[in-house]
Coordinates of C-alpha atoms in Angstrom, one line a residue:
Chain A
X1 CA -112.3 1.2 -69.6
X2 CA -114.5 -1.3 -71.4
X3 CA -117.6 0.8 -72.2
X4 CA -121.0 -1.2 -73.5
X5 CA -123.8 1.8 -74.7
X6 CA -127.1 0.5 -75.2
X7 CA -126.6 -2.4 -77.2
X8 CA -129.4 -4.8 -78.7
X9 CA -129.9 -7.8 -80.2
X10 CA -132.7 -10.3 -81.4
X11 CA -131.9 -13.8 -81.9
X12 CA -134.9 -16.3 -83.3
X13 CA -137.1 -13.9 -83.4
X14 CA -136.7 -13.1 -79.5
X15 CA -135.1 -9.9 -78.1
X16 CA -132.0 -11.0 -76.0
X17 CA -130.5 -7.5 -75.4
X18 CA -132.7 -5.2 -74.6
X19 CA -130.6 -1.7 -74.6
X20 CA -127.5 -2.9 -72.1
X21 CA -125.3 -0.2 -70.8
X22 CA -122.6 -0.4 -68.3
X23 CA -118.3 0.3 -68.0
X24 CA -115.9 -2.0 -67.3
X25 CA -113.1 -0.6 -65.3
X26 CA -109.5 -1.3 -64.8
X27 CA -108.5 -2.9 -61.2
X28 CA -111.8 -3.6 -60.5
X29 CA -113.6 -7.4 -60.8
X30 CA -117.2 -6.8 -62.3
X31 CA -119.9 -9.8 -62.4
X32 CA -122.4 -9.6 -64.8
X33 CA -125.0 -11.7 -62.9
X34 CA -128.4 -13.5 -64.4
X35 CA -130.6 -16.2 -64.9
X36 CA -129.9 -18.3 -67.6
X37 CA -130.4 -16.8 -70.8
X38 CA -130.6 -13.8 -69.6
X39 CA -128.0 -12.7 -72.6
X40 CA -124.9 -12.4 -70.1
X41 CA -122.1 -15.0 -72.6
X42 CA -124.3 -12.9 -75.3
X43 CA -122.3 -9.8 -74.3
X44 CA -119.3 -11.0 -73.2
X45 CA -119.7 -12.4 -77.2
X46 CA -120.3 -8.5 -78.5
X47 CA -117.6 -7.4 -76.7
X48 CA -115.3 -9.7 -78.4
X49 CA -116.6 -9.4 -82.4
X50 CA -117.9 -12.7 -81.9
X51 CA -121.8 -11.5 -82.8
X52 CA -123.2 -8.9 -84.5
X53 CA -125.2 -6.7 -82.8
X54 CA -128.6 -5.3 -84.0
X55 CA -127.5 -1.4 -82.3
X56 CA -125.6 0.0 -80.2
X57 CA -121.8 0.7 -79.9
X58 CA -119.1 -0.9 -77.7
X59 CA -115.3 0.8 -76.8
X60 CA -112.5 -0.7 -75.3
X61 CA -110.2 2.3 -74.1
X62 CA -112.0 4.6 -76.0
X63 CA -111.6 2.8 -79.5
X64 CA -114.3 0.2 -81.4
X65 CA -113.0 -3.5 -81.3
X66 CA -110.3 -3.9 -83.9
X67 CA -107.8 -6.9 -84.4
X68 CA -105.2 -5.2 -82.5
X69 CA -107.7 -4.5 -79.2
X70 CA -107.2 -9.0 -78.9
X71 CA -103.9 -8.3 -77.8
X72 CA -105.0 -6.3 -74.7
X73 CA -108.4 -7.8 -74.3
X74 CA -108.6 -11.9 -73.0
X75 CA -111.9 -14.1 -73.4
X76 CA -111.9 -17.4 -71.6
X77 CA -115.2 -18.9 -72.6
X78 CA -116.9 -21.3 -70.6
X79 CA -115.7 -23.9 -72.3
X80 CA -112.2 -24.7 -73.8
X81 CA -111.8 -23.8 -77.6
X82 CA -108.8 -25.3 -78.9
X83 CA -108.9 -28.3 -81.2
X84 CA -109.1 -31.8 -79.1
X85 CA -106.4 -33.3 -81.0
X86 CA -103.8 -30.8 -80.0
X87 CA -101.7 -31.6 -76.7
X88 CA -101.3 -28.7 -74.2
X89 CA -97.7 -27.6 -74.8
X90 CA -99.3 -27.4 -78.4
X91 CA -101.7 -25.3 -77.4
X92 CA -99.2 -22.9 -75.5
X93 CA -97.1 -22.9 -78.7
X94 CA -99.7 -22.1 -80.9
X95 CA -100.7 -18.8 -78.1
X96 CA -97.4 -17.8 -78.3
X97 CA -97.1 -18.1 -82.1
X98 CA -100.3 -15.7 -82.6
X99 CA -100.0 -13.5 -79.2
X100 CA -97.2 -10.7 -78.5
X101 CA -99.3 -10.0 -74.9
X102 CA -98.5 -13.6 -74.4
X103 CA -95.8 -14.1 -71.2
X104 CA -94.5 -17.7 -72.0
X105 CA -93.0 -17.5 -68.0
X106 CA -96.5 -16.4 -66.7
X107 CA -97.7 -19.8 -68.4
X108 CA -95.1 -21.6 -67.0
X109 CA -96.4 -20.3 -63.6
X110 CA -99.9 -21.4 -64.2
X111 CA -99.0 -24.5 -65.4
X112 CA -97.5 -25.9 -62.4
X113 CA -100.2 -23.8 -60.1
X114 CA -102.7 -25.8 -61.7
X115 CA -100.4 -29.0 -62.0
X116 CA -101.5 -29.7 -65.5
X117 CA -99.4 -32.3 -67.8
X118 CA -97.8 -30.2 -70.7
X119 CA -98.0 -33.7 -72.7
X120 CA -101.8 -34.5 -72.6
X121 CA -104.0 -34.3 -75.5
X122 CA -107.0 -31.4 -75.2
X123 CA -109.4 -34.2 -76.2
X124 CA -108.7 -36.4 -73.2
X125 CA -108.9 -33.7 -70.8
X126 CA -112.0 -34.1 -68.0
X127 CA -114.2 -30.7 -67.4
X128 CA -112.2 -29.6 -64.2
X129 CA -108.6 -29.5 -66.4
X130 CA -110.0 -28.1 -69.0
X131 CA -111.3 -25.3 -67.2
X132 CA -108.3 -25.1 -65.8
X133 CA -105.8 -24.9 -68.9
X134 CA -108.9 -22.4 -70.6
X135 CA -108.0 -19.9 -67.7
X136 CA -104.4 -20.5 -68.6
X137 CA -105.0 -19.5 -72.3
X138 CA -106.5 -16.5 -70.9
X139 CA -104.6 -15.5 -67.9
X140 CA -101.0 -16.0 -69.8
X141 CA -101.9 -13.5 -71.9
X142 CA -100.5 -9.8 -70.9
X143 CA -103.9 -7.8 -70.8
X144 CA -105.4 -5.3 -70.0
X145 CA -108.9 -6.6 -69.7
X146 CA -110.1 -10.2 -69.0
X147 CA -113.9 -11.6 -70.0
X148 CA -114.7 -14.6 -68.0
X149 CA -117.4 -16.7 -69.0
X150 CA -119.0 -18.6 -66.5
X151 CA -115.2 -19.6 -64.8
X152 CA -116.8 -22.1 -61.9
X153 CA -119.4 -23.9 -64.3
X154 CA -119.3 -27.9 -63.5
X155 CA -116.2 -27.6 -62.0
X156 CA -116.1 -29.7 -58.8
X157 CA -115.2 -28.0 -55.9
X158 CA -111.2 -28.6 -55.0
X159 CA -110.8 -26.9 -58.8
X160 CA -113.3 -24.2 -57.6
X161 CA -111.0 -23.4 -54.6
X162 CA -107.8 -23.6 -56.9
X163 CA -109.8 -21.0 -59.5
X164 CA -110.9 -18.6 -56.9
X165 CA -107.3 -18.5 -55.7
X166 CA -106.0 -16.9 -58.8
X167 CA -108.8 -14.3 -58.6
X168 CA -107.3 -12.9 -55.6
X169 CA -103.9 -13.4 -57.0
X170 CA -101.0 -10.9 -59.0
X171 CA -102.8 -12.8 -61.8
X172 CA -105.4 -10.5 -61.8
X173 CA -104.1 -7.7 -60.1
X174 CA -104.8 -4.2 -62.1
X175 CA -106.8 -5.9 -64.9
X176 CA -109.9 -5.3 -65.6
X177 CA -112.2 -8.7 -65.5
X178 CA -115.8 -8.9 -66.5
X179 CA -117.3 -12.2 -65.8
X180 CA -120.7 -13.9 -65.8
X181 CA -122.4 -16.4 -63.6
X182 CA -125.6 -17.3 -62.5
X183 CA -124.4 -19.2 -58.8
X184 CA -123.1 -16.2 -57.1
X185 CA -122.2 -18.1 -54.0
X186 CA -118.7 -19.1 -55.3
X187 CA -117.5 -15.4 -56.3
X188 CA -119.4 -13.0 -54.1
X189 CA -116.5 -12.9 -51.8
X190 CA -114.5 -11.6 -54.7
X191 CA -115.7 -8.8 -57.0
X192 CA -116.1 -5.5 -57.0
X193 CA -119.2 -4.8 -58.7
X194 CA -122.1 -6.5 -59.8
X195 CA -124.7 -5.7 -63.1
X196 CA -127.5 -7.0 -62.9
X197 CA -129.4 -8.4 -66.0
X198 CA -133.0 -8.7 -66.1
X199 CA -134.8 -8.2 -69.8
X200 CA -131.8 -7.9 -71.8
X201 CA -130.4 -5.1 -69.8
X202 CA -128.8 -3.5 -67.2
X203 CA -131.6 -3.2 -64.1
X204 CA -129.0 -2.8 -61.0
X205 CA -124.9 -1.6 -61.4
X206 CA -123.9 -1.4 -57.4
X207 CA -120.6 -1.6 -55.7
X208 CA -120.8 -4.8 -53.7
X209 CA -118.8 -3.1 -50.8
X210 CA -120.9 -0.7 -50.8
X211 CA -124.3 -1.8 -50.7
X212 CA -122.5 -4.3 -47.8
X213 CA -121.8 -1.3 -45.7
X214 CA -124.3 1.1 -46.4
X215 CA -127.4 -1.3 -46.4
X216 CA -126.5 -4.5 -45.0
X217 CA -126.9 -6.4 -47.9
X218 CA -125.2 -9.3 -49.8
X219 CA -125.3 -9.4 -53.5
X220 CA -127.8 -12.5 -53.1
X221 CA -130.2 -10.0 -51.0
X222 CA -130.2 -7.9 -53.5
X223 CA -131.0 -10.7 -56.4
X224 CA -133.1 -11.6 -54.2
X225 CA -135.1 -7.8 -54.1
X226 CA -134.6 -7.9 -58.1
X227 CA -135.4 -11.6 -59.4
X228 CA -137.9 -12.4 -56.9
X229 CA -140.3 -9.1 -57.0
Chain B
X1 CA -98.5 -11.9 -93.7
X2 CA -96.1 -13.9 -91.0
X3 CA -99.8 -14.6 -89.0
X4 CA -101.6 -15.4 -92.4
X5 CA -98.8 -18.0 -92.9
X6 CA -98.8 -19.6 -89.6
X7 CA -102.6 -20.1 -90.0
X8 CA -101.5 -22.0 -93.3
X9 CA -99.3 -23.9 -91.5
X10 CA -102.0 -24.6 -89.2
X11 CA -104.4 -25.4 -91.2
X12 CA -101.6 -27.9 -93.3
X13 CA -100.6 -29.9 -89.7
X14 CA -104.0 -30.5 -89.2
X15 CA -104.9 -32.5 -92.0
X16 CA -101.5 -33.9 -92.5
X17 CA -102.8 -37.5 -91.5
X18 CA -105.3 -37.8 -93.9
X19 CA -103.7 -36.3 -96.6
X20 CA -100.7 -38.8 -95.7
X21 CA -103.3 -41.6 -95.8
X22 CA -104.2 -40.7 -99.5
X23 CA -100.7 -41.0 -100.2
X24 CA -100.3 -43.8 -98.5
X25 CA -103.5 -46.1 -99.7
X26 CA -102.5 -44.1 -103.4
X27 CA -98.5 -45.7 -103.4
X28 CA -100.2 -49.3 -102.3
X29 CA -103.2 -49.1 -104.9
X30 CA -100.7 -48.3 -107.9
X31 CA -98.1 -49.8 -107.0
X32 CA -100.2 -53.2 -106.1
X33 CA -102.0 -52.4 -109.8
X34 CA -99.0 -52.4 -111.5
X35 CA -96.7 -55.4 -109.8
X36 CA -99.7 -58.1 -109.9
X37 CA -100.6 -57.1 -113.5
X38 CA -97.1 -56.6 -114.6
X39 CA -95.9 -60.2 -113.2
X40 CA -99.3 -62.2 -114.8
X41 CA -98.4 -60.7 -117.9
X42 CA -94.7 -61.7 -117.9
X43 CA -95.5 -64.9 -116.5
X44 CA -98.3 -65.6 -119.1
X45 CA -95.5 -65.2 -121.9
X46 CA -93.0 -66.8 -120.4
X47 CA -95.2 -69.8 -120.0
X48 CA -95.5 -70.0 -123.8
X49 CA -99.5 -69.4 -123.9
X50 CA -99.2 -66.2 -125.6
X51 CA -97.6 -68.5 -129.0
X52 CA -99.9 -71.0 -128.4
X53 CA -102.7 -68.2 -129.3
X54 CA -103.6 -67.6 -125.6
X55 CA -106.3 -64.5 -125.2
X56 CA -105.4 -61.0 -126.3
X57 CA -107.3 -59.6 -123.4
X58 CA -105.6 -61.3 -121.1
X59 CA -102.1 -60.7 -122.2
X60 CA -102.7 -57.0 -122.0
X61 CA -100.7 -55.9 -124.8
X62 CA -101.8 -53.6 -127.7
X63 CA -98.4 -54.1 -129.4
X64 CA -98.8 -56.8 -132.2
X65 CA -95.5 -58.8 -131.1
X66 CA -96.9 -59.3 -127.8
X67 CA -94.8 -57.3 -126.0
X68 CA -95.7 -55.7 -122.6
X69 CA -95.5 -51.3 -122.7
X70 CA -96.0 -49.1 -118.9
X71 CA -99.3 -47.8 -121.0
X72 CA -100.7 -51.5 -121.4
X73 CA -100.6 -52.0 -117.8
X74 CA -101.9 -48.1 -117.0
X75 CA -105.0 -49.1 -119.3
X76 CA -105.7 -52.5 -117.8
X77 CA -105.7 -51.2 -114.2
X78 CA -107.9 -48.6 -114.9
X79 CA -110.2 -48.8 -112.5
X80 CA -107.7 -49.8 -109.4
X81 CA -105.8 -46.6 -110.3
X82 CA -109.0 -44.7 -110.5
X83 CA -109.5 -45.5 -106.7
X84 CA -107.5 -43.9 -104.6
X85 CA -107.7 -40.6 -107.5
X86 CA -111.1 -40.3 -107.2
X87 CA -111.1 -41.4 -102.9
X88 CA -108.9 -38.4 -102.9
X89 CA -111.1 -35.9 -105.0
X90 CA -114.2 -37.3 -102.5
X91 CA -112.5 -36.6 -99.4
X92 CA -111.4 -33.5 -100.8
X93 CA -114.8 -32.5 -101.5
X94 CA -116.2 -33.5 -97.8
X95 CA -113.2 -31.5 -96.9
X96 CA -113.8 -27.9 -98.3
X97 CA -117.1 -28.2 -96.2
X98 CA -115.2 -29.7 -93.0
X99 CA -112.7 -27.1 -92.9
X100 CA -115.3 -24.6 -91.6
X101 CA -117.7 -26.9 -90.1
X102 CA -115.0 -28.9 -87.3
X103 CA -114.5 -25.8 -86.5
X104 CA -118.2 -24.4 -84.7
X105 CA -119.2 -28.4 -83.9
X106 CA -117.9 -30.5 -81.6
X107 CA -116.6 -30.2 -77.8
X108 CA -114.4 -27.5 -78.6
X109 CA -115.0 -25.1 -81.1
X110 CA -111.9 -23.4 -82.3
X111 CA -113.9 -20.8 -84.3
X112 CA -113.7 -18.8 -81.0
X113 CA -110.1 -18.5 -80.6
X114 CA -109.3 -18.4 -84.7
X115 CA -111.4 -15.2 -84.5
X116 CA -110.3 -13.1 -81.3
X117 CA -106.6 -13.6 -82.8
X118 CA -104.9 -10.5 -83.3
X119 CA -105.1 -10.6 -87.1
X120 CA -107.5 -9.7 -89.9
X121 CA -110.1 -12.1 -90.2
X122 CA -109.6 -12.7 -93.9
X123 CA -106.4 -13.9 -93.0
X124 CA -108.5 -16.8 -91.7
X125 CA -110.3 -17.5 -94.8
X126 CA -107.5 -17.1 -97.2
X127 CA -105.4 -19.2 -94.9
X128 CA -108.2 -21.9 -95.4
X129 CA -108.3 -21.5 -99.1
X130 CA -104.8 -21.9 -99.3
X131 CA -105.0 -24.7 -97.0
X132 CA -107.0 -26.5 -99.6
X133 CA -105.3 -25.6 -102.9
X134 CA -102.2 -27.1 -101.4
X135 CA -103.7 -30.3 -100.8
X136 CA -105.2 -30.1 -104.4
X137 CA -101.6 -29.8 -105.9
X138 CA -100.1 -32.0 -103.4
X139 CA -101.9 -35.0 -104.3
X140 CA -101.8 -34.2 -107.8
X141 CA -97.7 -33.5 -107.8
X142 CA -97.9 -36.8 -105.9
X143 CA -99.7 -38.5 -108.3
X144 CA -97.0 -37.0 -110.6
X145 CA -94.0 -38.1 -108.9
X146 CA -95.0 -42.1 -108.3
X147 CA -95.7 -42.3 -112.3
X148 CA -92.1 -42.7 -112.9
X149 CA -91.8 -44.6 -110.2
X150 CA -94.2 -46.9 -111.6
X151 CA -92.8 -47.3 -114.8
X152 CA -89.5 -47.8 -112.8
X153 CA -90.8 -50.9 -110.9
X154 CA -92.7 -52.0 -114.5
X155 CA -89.2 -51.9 -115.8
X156 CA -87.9 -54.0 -113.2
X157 CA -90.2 -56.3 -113.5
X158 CA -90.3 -56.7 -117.8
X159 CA -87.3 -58.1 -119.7
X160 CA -86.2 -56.0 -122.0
X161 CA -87.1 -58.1 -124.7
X162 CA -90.5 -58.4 -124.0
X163 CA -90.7 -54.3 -123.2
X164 CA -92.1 -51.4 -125.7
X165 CA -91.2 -48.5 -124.7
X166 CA -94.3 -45.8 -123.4
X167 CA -94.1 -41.6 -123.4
X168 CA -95.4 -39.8 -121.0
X169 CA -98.3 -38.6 -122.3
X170 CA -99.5 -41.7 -123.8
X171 CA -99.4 -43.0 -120.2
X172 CA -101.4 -40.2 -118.9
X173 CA -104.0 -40.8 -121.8
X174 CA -104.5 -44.0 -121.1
X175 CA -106.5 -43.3 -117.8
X176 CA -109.5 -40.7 -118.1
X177 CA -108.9 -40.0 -114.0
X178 CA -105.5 -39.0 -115.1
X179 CA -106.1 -37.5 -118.1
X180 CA -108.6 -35.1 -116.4
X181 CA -105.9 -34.4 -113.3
X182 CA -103.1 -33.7 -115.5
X183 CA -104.7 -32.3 -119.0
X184 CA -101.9 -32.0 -121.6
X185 CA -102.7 -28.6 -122.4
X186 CA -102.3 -25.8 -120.9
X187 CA -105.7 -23.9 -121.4
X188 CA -107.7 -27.5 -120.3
X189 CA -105.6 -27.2 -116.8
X190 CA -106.3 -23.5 -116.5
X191 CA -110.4 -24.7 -117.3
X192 CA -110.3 -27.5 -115.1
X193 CA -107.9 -25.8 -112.3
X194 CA -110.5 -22.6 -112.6
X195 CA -113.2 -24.1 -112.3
X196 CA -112.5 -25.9 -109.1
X197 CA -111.1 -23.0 -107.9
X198 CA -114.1 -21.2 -108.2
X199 CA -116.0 -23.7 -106.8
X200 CA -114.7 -23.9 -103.3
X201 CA -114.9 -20.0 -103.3
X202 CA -118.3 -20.1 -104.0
X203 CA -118.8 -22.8 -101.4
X204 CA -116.6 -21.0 -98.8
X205 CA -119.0 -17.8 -99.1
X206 CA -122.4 -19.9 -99.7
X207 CA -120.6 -21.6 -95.5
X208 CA -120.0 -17.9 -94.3
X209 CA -123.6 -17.1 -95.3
X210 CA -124.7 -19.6 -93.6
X211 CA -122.8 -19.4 -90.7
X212 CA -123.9 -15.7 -90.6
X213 CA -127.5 -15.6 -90.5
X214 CA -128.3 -18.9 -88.5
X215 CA -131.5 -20.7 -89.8
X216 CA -132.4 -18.4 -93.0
X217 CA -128.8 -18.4 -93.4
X218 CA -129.2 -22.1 -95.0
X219 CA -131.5 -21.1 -97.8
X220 CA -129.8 -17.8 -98.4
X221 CA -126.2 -20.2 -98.9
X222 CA -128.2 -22.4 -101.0
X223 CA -129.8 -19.5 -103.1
X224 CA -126.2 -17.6 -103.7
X225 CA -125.0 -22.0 -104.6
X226 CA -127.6 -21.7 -107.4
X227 CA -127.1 -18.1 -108.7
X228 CA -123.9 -18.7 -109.1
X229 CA -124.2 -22.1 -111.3
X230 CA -126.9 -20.0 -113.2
X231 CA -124.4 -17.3 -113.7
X232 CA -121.8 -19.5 -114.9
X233 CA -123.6 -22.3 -116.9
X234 CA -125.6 -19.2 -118.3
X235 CA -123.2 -18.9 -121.5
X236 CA -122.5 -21.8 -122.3
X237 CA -125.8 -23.1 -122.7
X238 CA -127.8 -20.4 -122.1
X239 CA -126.4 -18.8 -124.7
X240 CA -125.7 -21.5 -127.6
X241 CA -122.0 -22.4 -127.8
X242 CA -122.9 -25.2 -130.2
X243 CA -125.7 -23.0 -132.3
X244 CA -124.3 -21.9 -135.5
X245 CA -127.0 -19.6 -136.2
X246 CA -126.8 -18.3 -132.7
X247 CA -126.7 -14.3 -132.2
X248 CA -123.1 -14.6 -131.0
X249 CA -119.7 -16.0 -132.1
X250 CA -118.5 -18.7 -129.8
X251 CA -115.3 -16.5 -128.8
X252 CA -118.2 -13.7 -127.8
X253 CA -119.4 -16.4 -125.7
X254 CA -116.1 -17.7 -123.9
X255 CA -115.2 -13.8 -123.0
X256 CA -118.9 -13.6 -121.4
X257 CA -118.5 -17.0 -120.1
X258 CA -114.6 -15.8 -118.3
X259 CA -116.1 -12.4 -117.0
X260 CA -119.1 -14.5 -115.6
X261 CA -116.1 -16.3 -114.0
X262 CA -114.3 -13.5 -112.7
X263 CA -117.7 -11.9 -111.1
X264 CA -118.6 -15.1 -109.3
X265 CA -115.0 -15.6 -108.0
X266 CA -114.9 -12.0 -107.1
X267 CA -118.3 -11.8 -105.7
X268 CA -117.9 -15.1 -103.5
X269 CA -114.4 -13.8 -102.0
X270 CA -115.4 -10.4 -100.9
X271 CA -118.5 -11.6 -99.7
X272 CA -116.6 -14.4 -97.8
X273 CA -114.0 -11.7 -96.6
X274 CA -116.6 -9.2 -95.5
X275 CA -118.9 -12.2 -94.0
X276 CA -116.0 -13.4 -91.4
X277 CA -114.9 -10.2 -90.7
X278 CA -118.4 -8.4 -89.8
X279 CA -120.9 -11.0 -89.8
X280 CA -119.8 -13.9 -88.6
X281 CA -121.6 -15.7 -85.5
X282 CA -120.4 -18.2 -83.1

């Protein structure tokens, strides 16, 4: 379980988390949802080490992020962060080189499910592919947790549909994934749970099943209640 | 260890085209240098000028029978072999700051992935630092290994009757750039070598302090740039090296001027260490 307790953090002078607390659990598909700026890639960034935070504590299985914790934690950003001049098969080498959670075969798979070119440079790649290979990076990897950062953003549609298929897939079967978005259309029909963010925190944590059953109401409805009051 | 080494290689591959490139445009330079000066000379005495009391500057000797030494032609083409050296130092210099910078700017910044890698951060910052003394002592051992070429092609070129011969070090001499690169003695590579050293540390932390606390971050970096020079010009100025009625002897001074060294090296690198691991911000 990913565990986030009342974290904070100012940046420029403005406060962008604003005592956050939620769990992450394992087999379940949480969105963090919010408008933008609302600190969402901000968190996904603490949970990673990839900003300090002003207070507040994070644990991943019980322990404090430590170097070994990236082999059983995934981030794929929302953009693709490996160095333009590489060519893909590259890029899986150097994954492979660096990760023991990394399943070379698993790659393989997502490589042809996507149908991406193993000879292409990163550079020359258009938005869509590159989405599509970042989700490779991540998904190859053998983890127990996956952070998504905005997965769908500017991706056109036939890639969406291709996306959204591994989200119901083995791929992320038993994982934990927490990931952001602020167009909730394109992924309500798959998570679990939603947060969501107003002020730098946590202002609703509901089981979207739940709140489907028991009150009628899509997650939207709800943003809707929370965003628009 | 095996990770910190991969991120050398890493690091290596990516620059591997330009450091080729300042190879390359070094080999053509020199070896341009030395062919068209070496063939004018020969050519100028075997057209009879020089007996005929043709211009000593232009028969590029310093030997008072006329005849043509590897040194001669290393001190007329001075400047052309001064080129691609100091090129090389430039990009170098551009480089220490690039190496961190390519990293957060651009499309794709790899500063994500380098840091959620299943290693200890300073493994990225020594991997960089390494990264750059290699290319230091690659272009320099380059540098070393085409002089012999050089003199190889020179002797090609020169009869052997119209040849002095030239030493090593004399050649080295002849050209300051050289000189500087490859000092003679031991302790003048250790000052030189040190001091460069220590510069790119201080400049790797002065980057991570930057990168760490966003806008202030740039006048913090440039404060720590200019406590440091205090700290190390400090002694040597500061303190009277060349006063013979300073307070302290000169070798009082050198041992404050070589701690002030080893605090400002030590300083930069655990602050750079402990920036990158706890600090850092993408």
């Amino acid at each position: 379980m990913i565990e986030v307790v009342d974290i904070h953090k100012r940046y420029r002078g403005r406060s962008v988390l604003n005592g956050a607390s939620f769990t992450v659990e394992k087999g379940q598909i949480t969105c963090l949802i919010g408008i933008n700026g609302a600190g969402k890639s901000t968190i996904l960034k603490a949970i990673m080490g990839l900003t300090p935070l002003k207070s507040g504590t994070i644990r991943i299985d019980g322990q404090p992020m430590d170097k070994n914790l990236y082999e059983s934690i995934a981030f794929i950003p929302d953009h693709l962060t490996m160095p333009p001049g590489m060519k893909l098969s590259e890029g899986l080498r150097f994954m492979q080189d660096f990760y023991q959670s990394w399943n070379a075969n698993r790659a393989e798979e997502l490589m042809k499910f996507f149908s991406l070119d193993q000879t292409e440079r990163i550079g020359n790649l258009s938005k869509g592919t590159a989405a599509k290979f970042n989700l490779v990076l991540g998904l190859a990897q053998d983890t127990e947790y996956v952070l998504m950062d905005e997965p769908f953003s500017g991706i056109d549609m036939f890639s969406r549909g291709l996306i959204a298929e591994v989200f119901s897939s083995h791929l992320i079967e038993d994982r934990g994934v927490l990931l952001t978005t602020h167009e909730i259309g394109e992924v309500e029909h798959l998570i679990d749970r939603a947060l969501l963010m107003k002020d730098g925190s946590i202002c609703r944590d509901f089981q979207c099943e739940q709140i489907r059953s028991e009150e009628g109401k899509s997650i939207v409805d709800v943003m809707r209640e929370v965003y628009q009051s | 260890m095996n990770r910190y080494l991969k991120l050398v290689h890493m690091e290596v591959d990516r620059f591997k085209y330009i450091l080729a490139g300042l190879m390359s445009l070094t080999l053509v330079c020199q070896f341009g240098a030395v062919i068209w000066m070496t063939m004018s000379a020969v050519s100028y005495r075997k057209s009879g000028a020089w007996r005929n009391g043709g211009s000593m500057d232009y028969s590029y000797s310093s030997s008072p029978t006329g005849n043509l030494s590897f040194t001669d032609v290393m001190s007329t083409t001075q400047s052309i072999f001064m080129i691609p050296i100091l090129l090389s130092i430039g990009v170098l210099a551009i480089y220490v700051f690039l190496i961190w910078y390519r990293d957060w700017f651009g499309r794709n910044t790899f500063i994500y992935r380098l840091l959620i890698l299943p290693t200890a951060r300073r493994h990225i910052y020594f991997a960089k630092l390494t990264a750059i003394l290699i290319f230091i002592f690659a272009l320099v051992s380059f540098q070393l290994a085409v002089l012999p070429v050089e003199k190889s092609i020179f002797n090609l070129i020169v009869p052997s009757d119209l040849r002095d011969p030239s030493y090593f070090s004399d050649i080295i001499y002849s050209n300051p750039a050289l000189g500087m690169l490859i000092p003679w003695h031991f302790d003048s590579f250790l000052v030189y070598y040190g001091i460069g050293i220590i510069a790119v540390i201080a400049i790797f932390a002065a980057i991570l302090i930057e990168r760490s606390y966003g806008r202030l971050g740039i006048l913090y970096a440039i404060l720590y740039l200019g406590i440091s020079v205090i700290l190390l010009l400090f002694p040597m100025f500061g303190l009277g090296l060349d006063d013979v009625n300073g307070y302290l002897y000169p070798n009082e001074i050198y041992t404050i001027e070589l701690v002030m060294c080893v605090v400002v090296m030590s300083v930069s690198v655990w602050l750079g260490c402990r920036l990158i691991s706890k600090k850092i911000t993408v």
